Short mmCIF file of C-alpha atoms in Angstrom, two decimals:
data_model
loop_
_atom_site.label_atom_id
_atom_site.label_comp_id
_atom_site.label_asym_id
_atom_site.label_seq_id
_atom_site.Cartn_x
_atom_site.Cartn_y
_atom_site.Cartn_z
CA UNK M 1 41.02 28.87 -30.29
CA UNK M 2 41.52 26.64 -27.24
CA UNK M 3 43.17 23.33 -27.95
CA UNK M 4 41.31 20.57 -26.10
CA UNK M 5 44.69 19.08 -25.17
CA UNK M 6 45.58 22.25 -23.21
CA UNK M 7 44.17 23.30 -19.87
CA UNK M 8 44.76 27.00 -20.53
CA UNK M 9 44.45 29.59 -23.28
CA UNK M 10 47.89 29.70 -24.96
CA UNK M 11 49.71 32.91 -25.85
CA UNK M 12 52.13 31.96 -28.63
CA UNK M 13 55.16 34.08 -29.38
CA UNK M 14 58.16 33.51 -31.63
CA UNK M 15 61.84 34.10 -31.03
CA UNK M 16 65.27 32.91 -32.21
CA UNK M 17 66.45 29.61 -30.77
CA UNK M 18 69.14 30.00 -28.09
CA UNK M 19 71.77 27.83 -26.44
CA UNK M 20 69.47 27.36 -23.42
CA UNK M 21 67.00 25.55 -25.74
CA UNK M 22 69.38 22.69 -26.50
CA UNK M 23 67.83 19.99 -24.29
CA UNK M 24 64.22 20.74 -25.24
CA UNK M 25 65.14 21.04 -28.94
CA UNK M 26 66.74 17.58 -28.89
CA UNK M 27 63.72 16.10 -27.12
CA UNK M 28 61.23 17.62 -29.59
CA UNK M 29 63.16 16.25 -32.56
CA UNK M 30 63.31 12.83 -30.91
CA UNK M 31 59.57 12.85 -30.23
CA UNK M 32 58.52 14.07 -33.67
CA UNK M 33 60.84 12.43 -36.21
CA UNK M 34 61.54 8.76 -37.06
CA UNK M 35 65.26 9.46 -37.42
CA UNK M 36 67.90 10.49 -34.91
CA UNK M 37 70.03 13.59 -35.36
CA UNK M 38 73.69 13.97 -34.54
CA UNK M 39 74.51 16.16 -31.53
CA UNK M 40 76.55 18.35 -33.88
CA UNK M 41 73.35 19.33 -35.69
CA UNK M 42 71.76 20.63 -32.47
CA UNK M 43 74.93 22.45 -31.48
CA UNK M 44 74.98 24.15 -34.88
CA UNK M 45 71.33 25.17 -34.46
CA UNK M 46 71.56 26.68 -30.97
CA UNK M 47 74.86 28.41 -31.75
CA UNK M 48 73.79 29.68 -35.17
CA UNK M 49 76.58 27.94 -37.05
CA UNK M 50 75.44 28.15 -40.70
CA UNK M 51 71.85 27.49 -39.54
CA UNK M 52 69.10 29.99 -38.77
CA UNK M 53 66.23 28.99 -36.51
CA UNK M 54 63.09 30.19 -34.77
CA UNK M 55 61.20 28.77 -31.86
CA UNK M 56 57.61 29.05 -30.67
CA UNK M 57 56.89 29.49 -26.95
CA UNK M 58 53.67 29.72 -24.94
CA UNK M 59 53.86 32.72 -22.60
CA UNK M 60 50.82 31.46 -20.68
CA UNK M 61 52.29 28.04 -20.05
CA UNK M 62 52.26 27.27 -16.33
CA UNK M 63 54.91 25.80 -14.01
CA UNK M 64 57.71 28.08 -15.15
CA UNK M 65 57.63 26.79 -18.75
CA UNK M 66 56.57 30.04 -20.42
CA UNK M 67 59.86 30.28 -22.33
CA UNK M 68 60.21 26.58 -23.21
CA UNK M 69 60.04 25.61 -26.88
CA UNK M 70 56.82 24.08 -28.14
CA UNK M 71 57.71 24.42 -31.84
CA UNK M 72 60.72 25.08 -34.06
CA UNK M 73 61.96 25.58 -37.58
CA UNK M 74 65.57 25.31 -38.75
CA UNK M 75 66.96 26.43 -42.11
CA UNK M 76 70.20 26.95 -43.98
CA UNK M 77 71.38 29.36 -46.67
CA UNK M 78 72.78 27.63 -49.77
CA UNK M 79 74.23 28.99 -52.99
CA UNK M 80 71.76 28.73 -55.87
CA UNK M 81 74.37 27.41 -58.30
CA UNK M 82 75.46 24.71 -55.83
CA UNK M 83 71.95 23.52 -54.93
CA UNK M 84 70.17 20.42 -56.20
CA UNK M 85 67.25 22.51 -57.52
CA UNK M 86 69.17 24.75 -59.91
CA UNK M 87 67.14 23.39 -62.84
CA UNK M 88 63.96 24.84 -61.28
CA UNK M 89 65.30 28.40 -61.03
CA UNK M 90 65.49 31.25 -63.50
CA UNK M 91 68.34 33.42 -62.35
CA UNK M 92 71.54 35.06 -63.59
CA UNK M 93 74.10 32.28 -63.27
CA UNK M 94 76.91 34.81 -63.71
CA UNK M 95 76.03 36.25 -60.29
CA UNK M 96 77.58 33.73 -57.95
CA UNK M 97 76.19 35.33 -54.81
CA UNK M 98 72.55 34.39 -55.43
CA UNK M 99 71.22 32.17 -52.68
CA UNK M 100 68.33 30.00 -51.50
CA UNK M 101 66.94 29.15 -48.06
CA UNK M 102 66.51 25.44 -47.41
CA UNK M 103 64.19 24.41 -44.57
CA UNK M 104 65.82 21.57 -42.66
CA UNK M 105 63.34 20.68 -39.92
CA UNK M 106 59.94 21.92 -38.80
CA UNK M 107 57.90 20.62 -35.89
CA UNK M 108 55.29 21.44 -33.27
CA UNK M 109 54.61 19.60 -29.99
CA UNK M 110 51.56 17.37 -30.23
CA UNK M 111 49.50 19.28 -27.66
CA UNK M 112 49.95 22.51 -29.66
CA UNK M 113 48.90 21.18 -33.07
CA UNK M 114 46.17 22.90 -35.13
CA UNK M 115 46.86 26.35 -33.70
CA UNK M 116 48.59 27.72 -36.82
CA UNK M 117 52.03 27.56 -35.22
CA UNK M 118 53.75 25.69 -38.08
CA UNK M 119 52.44 28.24 -40.59
CA UNK M 120 53.75 31.12 -38.49
CA UNK M 121 57.17 29.48 -38.22
CA UNK M 122 57.30 29.09 -42.01
CA UNK M 123 56.35 32.75 -42.40
CA UNK M 124 59.34 33.66 -40.21
CA UNK M 125 61.56 31.86 -42.72
CA UNK M 126 59.88 33.56 -45.70
CA UNK M 127 60.25 37.01 -44.11
CA UNK M 128 63.90 36.25 -43.44
CA UNK M 129 64.39 35.23 -47.09
CA UNK M 130 62.58 38.33 -48.37
CA UNK M 131 65.04 40.50 -46.47
CA UNK M 132 68.03 38.93 -48.22
CA UNK M 133 68.29 40.70 -51.62
CA UNK M 134 70.26 37.83 -53.15
CA UNK M 135 67.78 35.13 -52.08
CA UNK M 136 65.57 33.71 -54.83
CA UNK M 137 63.53 30.99 -53.11
CA UNK M 138 62.71 28.99 -50.00
CA UNK M 139 62.52 25.24 -50.60
CA UNK M 140 62.18 21.96 -48.74
CA UNK M 141 61.54 18.23 -49.06
CA UNK M 142 58.67 16.43 -47.36
CA UNK M 143 58.13 12.70 -47.07
CA UNK M 144 55.32 11.54 -49.34
CA UNK M 145 52.99 10.23 -46.62
CA UNK M 146 53.05 13.43 -44.51
CA UNK M 147 49.69 14.70 -45.75
CA UNK M 148 49.18 17.44 -43.11
CA UNK M 149 52.53 19.01 -44.04
CA UNK M 150 51.80 18.73 -47.77
CA UNK M 151 48.43 20.43 -47.24
CA UNK M 152 50.10 23.20 -45.22
CA UNK M 153 52.75 23.96 -47.84
CA UNK M 154 50.18 24.10 -50.63
CA UNK M 155 47.99 26.37 -48.50
CA UNK M 156 50.96 28.71 -48.05
CA UNK M 157 51.49 28.91 -51.83
CA UNK M 158 54.52 26.66 -52.05
CA UNK M 159 54.70 24.97 -55.45
CA UNK M 160 55.12 21.21 -55.59
CA UNK M 161 57.67 20.69 -58.36
CA UNK M 162 58.22 16.96 -58.40
CA UNK M 163 58.14 13.64 -56.59
CA UNK M 164 61.55 12.15 -55.82
CA UNK M 165 61.51 8.37 -55.69
CA UNK M 166 63.38 6.66 -52.83
CA UNK M 167 64.65 10.01 -51.53
CA UNK M 168 64.64 8.94 -47.89
CA UNK M 169 66.04 5.76 -46.37
CA UNK M 170 64.62 5.32 -42.86
CA UNK M 171 64.83 2.23 -40.68
CA UNK M 172 65.74 0.03 -43.62
CA UNK M 173 62.97 1.25 -45.91
CA UNK M 174 62.86 3.68 -48.84
CA UNK M 175 60.33 6.52 -49.01
CA UNK M 176 59.52 9.05 -51.72
CA UNK M 177 59.62 12.79 -51.13
CA UNK M 178 58.00 15.86 -52.65
CA UNK M 179 60.02 18.95 -53.52
CA UNK M 180 58.28 22.23 -52.61
CA UNK M 181 59.48 25.74 -53.46
CA UNK M 182 58.39 29.29 -52.65
CA UNK M 183 59.91 31.93 -54.93
CA UNK M 184 60.95 35.31 -53.46
CA UNK M 185 62.62 38.54 -54.63
CA UNK M 186 61.92 37.95 -58.31
CA UNK M 187 62.91 34.31 -58.30
CA UNK M 188 60.80 32.15 -60.59
CA UNK M 189 60.63 28.94 -62.51
CA UNK M 190 62.78 28.78 -65.67
CA UNK M 191 59.78 27.32 -67.50
CA UNK M 192 56.61 28.78 -68.89
CA UNK M 193 53.42 27.30 -67.31
CA UNK M 194 53.15 24.85 -70.23
CA UNK M 195 56.80 23.85 -69.95
CA UNK M 196 56.41 23.39 -66.20
CA UNK M 197 53.47 21.04 -66.77
CA UNK M 198 55.58 19.05 -69.22
CA UNK M 199 58.39 18.90 -66.65
CA UNK M 200 56.00 17.65 -63.97
CA UNK M 201 54.59 15.04 -66.35
CA UNK M 202 58.12 13.89 -67.14
CA UNK M 203 58.84 13.61 -63.42
CA UNK M 204 55.64 11.66 -62.90
CA UNK M 205 56.54 9.29 -65.73
CA UNK M 206 59.96 8.81 -64.20
CA UNK M 207 58.32 7.88 -60.92
CA UNK M 208 55.95 5.51 -62.72
CA UNK M 209 58.83 3.85 -64.53
CA UNK M 210 60.64 3.36 -61.23
CA UNK M 211 57.58 1.73 -59.67
CA UNK M 212 57.03 -0.39 -62.78
CA UNK M 213 60.64 -1.53 -62.66
CA UNK M 214 60.24 -2.55 -59.02
CA UNK M 215 57.08 -4.48 -59.82
CA UNK M 216 58.82 -6.14 -62.75
CA UNK M 217 61.69 -7.20 -60.49
CA UNK M 218 59.16 -8.46 -57.96
CA UNK M 219 57.47 -10.56 -60.63
CA UNK M 220 60.84 -11.85 -61.75
CA UNK M 221 61.47 -13.12 -58.21
CA UNK M 222 58.30 -15.26 -58.28
CA UNK M 223 58.86 -18.92 -59.20
CA UNK M 224 57.94 -19.50 -62.81
CA UNK M 225 56.41 -22.70 -64.14
CA UNK M 226 58.51 -22.30 -67.27
CA UNK M 227 61.91 -21.39 -65.89
CA UNK M 228 63.82 -20.62 -62.69
CA UNK M 229 66.20 -17.78 -62.02
CA UNK M 230 68.01 -16.19 -59.08
CA UNK M 231 67.53 -12.57 -58.13
CA UNK M 232 70.02 -10.47 -56.20
CA UNK M 233 68.73 -9.32 -52.82
CA UNK M 234 70.83 -6.13 -52.71
CA UNK M 235 69.17 -2.73 -52.65
CA UNK M 236 69.64 -0.14 -55.35
CA UNK M 237 71.46 2.99 -54.18
CA UNK M 238 69.09 5.67 -52.93
CA UNK M 239 68.64 8.37 -55.55
CA UNK M 240 70.06 11.85 -54.85
CA UNK M 241 72.28 10.49 -52.08
CA UNK M 242 75.35 11.66 -53.95
CA UNK M 243 74.17 15.25 -53.42
CA UNK M 244 73.73 14.92 -49.68
CA UNK M 245 76.39 15.14 -46.99
CA UNK M 246 76.08 13.03 -43.86
CA UNK M 247 74.48 15.91 -41.97
CA UNK M 248 72.14 16.82 -44.84
CA UNK M 249 71.02 13.22 -45.09
CA UNK M 250 69.89 13.44 -41.49
CA UNK M 251 68.28 16.85 -41.64
CA UNK M 252 66.16 16.67 -44.76
CA UNK M 253 63.10 15.18 -43.07
CA UNK M 254 60.42 17.83 -42.81
#
């Protein structure tokens, strides 16, 4: 399929990200995401320091750019018992070595969209996870308004477990996120299908209550013809922030 934004027929291949990709990797992240990443994050990616990564390149790209990144995915291995999704896993907690793969960032250059590249990059991560006997799942967070990404994850059989209110704080504004998971190597939900539905309903109610509380506070700030009151203008702490290090807080936007 020829992308109308390209003047040639692309030949997409996938490879590990290398140190020579540093400049292009930084530029792609800057172009695609509304947040800025620390230089340490990029150094960790290209040098493989606790982060695994894959890049997509177009071998038919002209002007000597046939090995330049046009897409990427970065991920990290985390211990299952130390993760923030332990409640969604059925595993032997006595085995401390059991792990998960967390997708940090995923992106494709605009001119190469709709060619299936993002799906292939995710499959690289899944294959990697399948080859780790101790790994039980691949998981990620996605901002609630990123509908193309949400559609992609559902199409690839990721399960949407819950909506996390105010998970992201970007440019002075809070945004919700969805938690997606793909079980591997016998990993599974700790709940039966009925229990999982109940859990999702509980999560939905929690989200509704949060929204209702915000609306209630908003109404309280309106002048009343019966009484007057003052409302604090401070923001509530972002939920889940206590689980996120400074680097994680920057790299959880997918």
